[in-house]
Amino acid sequence: MRIYLIKTLSKAVGARCYSTKNFKKVTHCIFDMDGLLLDTEQVYKKMITQLCANYGHKYTDELMMKVLGGTEQRLSEILCKELSLPCSPKEFRDQLLRLGDTMLAGTPLLDGAERLIRHLHKTQVPFALATSSSERSVKTKIAAHEELFRYFRHMVMGSTDPQVKYGKPHPDIFLVAAERFPDKPQPEKCLVFEDSPHGVTAGISAGMQVVMVPDPHLDRRLTEHATIVLPSLAKFQPELFGLPPF
């Protein structure tokens, strides 16, 4: 079924949902985690701001946009280079991981995340996680939501997975996630859920449709390559992509 949604208004929250594309039926879903399922982005901002301040530097919005959605290694490389920090990327990443062991624990789920995950599980739609985080930080972040995250068929953790050669905005992580489903769906049968521009670019480059739930303050021009843009996962309509409705 072809459905066209152009600048429709979400009456419930007064936020705009928009797309200029037609939607195609999918069979599998792949989720990012930070800033989409879990409310971790502000925590990461505090962590990185603190580390940069230790070296006498500010963590600006411009820098944040450069590292958003990337692996821990890439984030550390960019910040060390851009700010000429007197430490190696590995040392910066190690500091970030140590902070995360405490600061990322117990982060809450974002609006609509639990409902959607439980719905997909109940209706037997296969879904996986594709996060740029490392296995260490993922374990910390999902500890408070273990039961829910057990529903994922598998998890690809870009910062520590040897098969993910290049992080977002490269498509590797989503292609690896698709390949690990037992039935190995074609990319066009996978629907990606993302919050960052780099993540959307990665999903589109992988040949997949992408549902974007961006930060409300993000420049709208950085969302135009998504298949559809929503104010929250609570506004997602599965039937638009041929999935069982709520």
XYZ file of C-alpha atoms in Angstrom:
246
model
C 0.000 0.000 0.000
C 1.347 3.398 -0.978
C 0.678 6.142 1.504
C 1.775 9.711 1.127
C 2.194 11.832 4.236
C 3.148 15.441 3.634
C 3.492 17.811 6.560
C 0.615 16.330 8.546
C 0.000 17.828 11.948
C 0.115 15.751 15.083
C -2.829 17.194 17.026
C -2.007 15.423 20.262
C 1.225 17.305 20.884
C 1.119 20.066 18.337
C 4.365 18.785 16.798
C 4.885 18.304 13.104
C 5.287 14.880 11.521
C 6.445 15.059 7.959
C 7.680 13.116 4.977
C 7.889 13.672 1.259
C 8.283 9.999 0.423
C 6.023 7.009 -0.093
C 6.361 4.173 2.371
C 7.163 0.585 1.430
C 6.260 -2.571 3.327
C 8.947 -3.948 5.663
C 9.344 -7.142 7.659
C 12.141 -6.337 10.141
C 13.057 -3.386 12.372
C 16.443 -2.113 13.549
C 16.738 0.390 16.395
C 19.388 2.838 17.452
C 19.475 3.257 21.229
C 20.868 6.544 22.590
C 18.471 9.431 22.225
C 15.865 7.167 20.648
C 15.035 4.415 23.160
C 16.969 5.727 26.144
C 17.241 9.314 27.356
C 21.032 9.383 27.388
C 21.984 12.272 25.113
C 21.955 14.922 27.839
C 23.948 12.594 30.075
C 26.565 12.165 27.356
C 26.650 15.927 26.897
C 27.376 16.373 30.618
C 30.055 13.690 30.544
C 31.876 15.101 27.536
C 31.494 18.683 28.770
C 33.110 17.641 32.041
C 36.018 15.889 30.307
C 36.640 18.807 27.950
C 36.512 21.253 30.870
C 39.214 19.229 32.612
C 41.481 20.243 29.730
C 40.271 23.854 29.667
C 37.980 23.519 26.641
C 34.268 23.924 25.921
C 32.152 21.219 24.338
C 30.270 23.317 21.786
C 27.120 22.491 19.846
C 29.251 22.428 16.700
C 31.476 19.732 18.169
C 28.446 17.798 19.387
C 27.011 17.661 15.863
C 30.311 16.294 14.555
C 30.354 13.367 16.986
C 26.611 12.664 17.324
C 25.779 9.053 16.521
C 29.391 7.982 16.042
C 31.402 5.312 17.806
C 33.263 6.003 21.032
C 36.549 5.728 19.130
C 35.502 8.224 16.477
C 34.143 10.639 19.080
C 37.435 10.541 20.958
C 39.490 10.973 17.782
C 37.487 14.012 16.678
C 37.609 15.750 20.054
C 41.308 15.093 20.591
C 42.102 16.485 17.152
C 39.693 19.433 17.131
C 40.685 20.587 20.624
C 44.346 19.504 20.473
C 43.908 17.674 23.752
C 47.081 16.504 25.566
C 45.903 12.893 25.610
C 45.421 10.097 23.119
C 41.989 9.143 21.777
C 42.276 5.879 23.722
C 42.951 7.750 26.968
C 39.993 10.058 26.339
C 37.728 7.115 25.562
C 38.844 5.305 28.739
C 37.917 8.380 30.787
C 34.540 8.515 29.037
C 33.834 4.859 29.787
C 34.723 5.269 33.461
C 32.333 8.207 33.790
C 29.658 6.246 31.991
C 29.864 3.359 34.449
C 28.045 5.547 36.964
C 26.431 8.420 35.062
C 24.689 6.250 32.444
C 23.209 3.794 34.926
C 19.438 3.939 35.304
C 18.724 6.184 32.316
C 14.969 6.205 31.590
C 13.172 5.051 28.460
C 11.910 7.713 26.074
C 8.269 8.280 25.173
C 6.764 5.432 23.163
C 9.806 3.165 23.281
C 8.460 0.487 25.613
C 5.046 0.381 23.936
C 6.568 -0.095 20.482
C 9.064 -2.763 21.562
C 6.398 -4.771 23.361
C 4.052 -4.441 20.391
C 6.626 -5.706 17.897
C 7.494 -8.589 20.202
C 3.826 -9.518 20.708
C 3.116 -9.431 16.975
C 6.297 -11.432 16.212
C 8.021 -8.779 14.119
C 11.787 -9.472 14.269
C 13.816 -6.520 15.565
C 17.417 -5.842 16.543
C 19.556 -3.140 18.136
C 22.269 -1.280 16.223
C 24.045 1.125 18.553
C 27.377 2.878 18.193
C 28.047 2.247 21.887
C 30.405 -0.396 23.243
C 29.344 -3.591 24.971
C 30.490 -2.139 28.301
C 28.315 0.978 28.080
C 25.331 -0.932 26.664
C 25.341 -3.259 29.671
C 25.327 -0.244 31.985
C 22.496 1.504 30.155
C 20.129 -1.446 29.799
C 20.641 -2.889 33.301
C 17.495 -1.146 34.534
C 15.480 -2.462 31.563
C 16.812 -6.004 31.179
C 13.446 -7.666 30.608
C 12.548 -5.302 27.770
C 15.892 -5.538 26.010
C 15.765 -9.334 26.051
C 13.119 -9.037 23.332
C 15.719 -7.909 20.802
C 16.809 -10.747 18.499
C 20.394 -9.528 18.666
C 22.453 -6.425 19.419
C 25.192 -4.927 17.260
C 27.470 -2.669 19.313
C 29.487 -0.618 16.876
C 32.316 0.457 19.176
C 33.330 -3.124 19.971
C 31.913 -5.275 17.147
C 34.740 -6.407 14.821
C 32.385 -6.695 11.859
C 31.482 -2.999 11.998
C 34.473 -1.607 10.127
C 33.201 1.955 9.906
C 30.747 3.710 12.212
C 27.803 5.900 11.291
C 27.309 7.690 8.877
C 28.650 4.615 7.063
C 26.048 1.845 6.563
C 28.080 -0.998 8.093
C 26.238 -1.317 11.400
C 22.798 -1.654 9.801
C 23.984 -4.109 7.158
C 25.588 -6.257 9.890
C 22.370 -6.109 11.931
C 20.295 -7.233 8.930
C 22.702 -10.046 8.104
C 22.407 -11.470 11.628
C 18.672 -12.123 11.427
C 18.208 -15.869 10.788
C 16.295 -15.228 7.550
C 18.749 -12.520 6.387
C 16.268 -9.975 4.998
C 17.189 -7.712 2.116
C 17.978 -4.130 3.227
C 14.788 -2.767 1.660
C 12.787 -5.002 4.002
C 14.334 -3.389 7.088
C 13.045 -0.273 8.829
C 15.573 1.741 10.828
C 14.677 3.946 13.810
C 17.146 6.769 14.483
C 17.503 10.141 16.157
C 20.768 11.495 14.718
C 21.490 12.852 11.224
C 24.528 10.562 10.939
C 22.387 7.572 11.877
C 19.800 8.467 9.259
C 22.520 8.787 6.633
C 23.814 5.344 7.606
C 20.362 3.768 7.308
C 19.595 5.373 3.958
C 23.051 4.389 2.664
C 22.291 0.808 3.695
C 19.246 0.858 1.402
C 16.720 0.996 4.246
C 13.852 3.308 5.125
C 14.438 5.425 8.224
C 12.048 6.738 10.871
C 13.721 9.735 12.513
C 12.875 11.070 15.971
C 15.244 14.038 16.240
C 15.976 16.386 19.081
C 13.294 19.113 18.803
C 15.991 21.785 18.603
C 17.791 20.158 15.671
C 17.909 22.202 12.464
C 15.150 20.789 10.287
C 17.465 20.805 7.275
C 19.381 17.969 8.971
C 16.262 15.790 8.973
C 15.219 16.061 5.350
C 16.885 12.818 4.235
C 14.769 10.669 6.590
C 11.818 8.690 5.260
C 9.564 10.151 7.932
C 10.195 12.467 10.890
C 8.207 12.099 14.123
C 8.165 14.021 17.427
C 8.379 10.749 19.395
C 8.111 6.992 18.977
C 4.646 7.301 20.509
C 3.495 8.800 17.198
C 4.743 5.924 15.044
C 2.057 4.140 13.023
C 3.293 0.610 12.188
C 0.647 0.068 9.509
C 2.243 2.771 7.333
C 5.065 0.302 6.678
C 2.920 -2.820 6.468
C 3.503 -3.811 10.106
C 0.707 -4.915 12.490
C -1.138 -1.880 13.909
C -1.333 -1.187 17.629
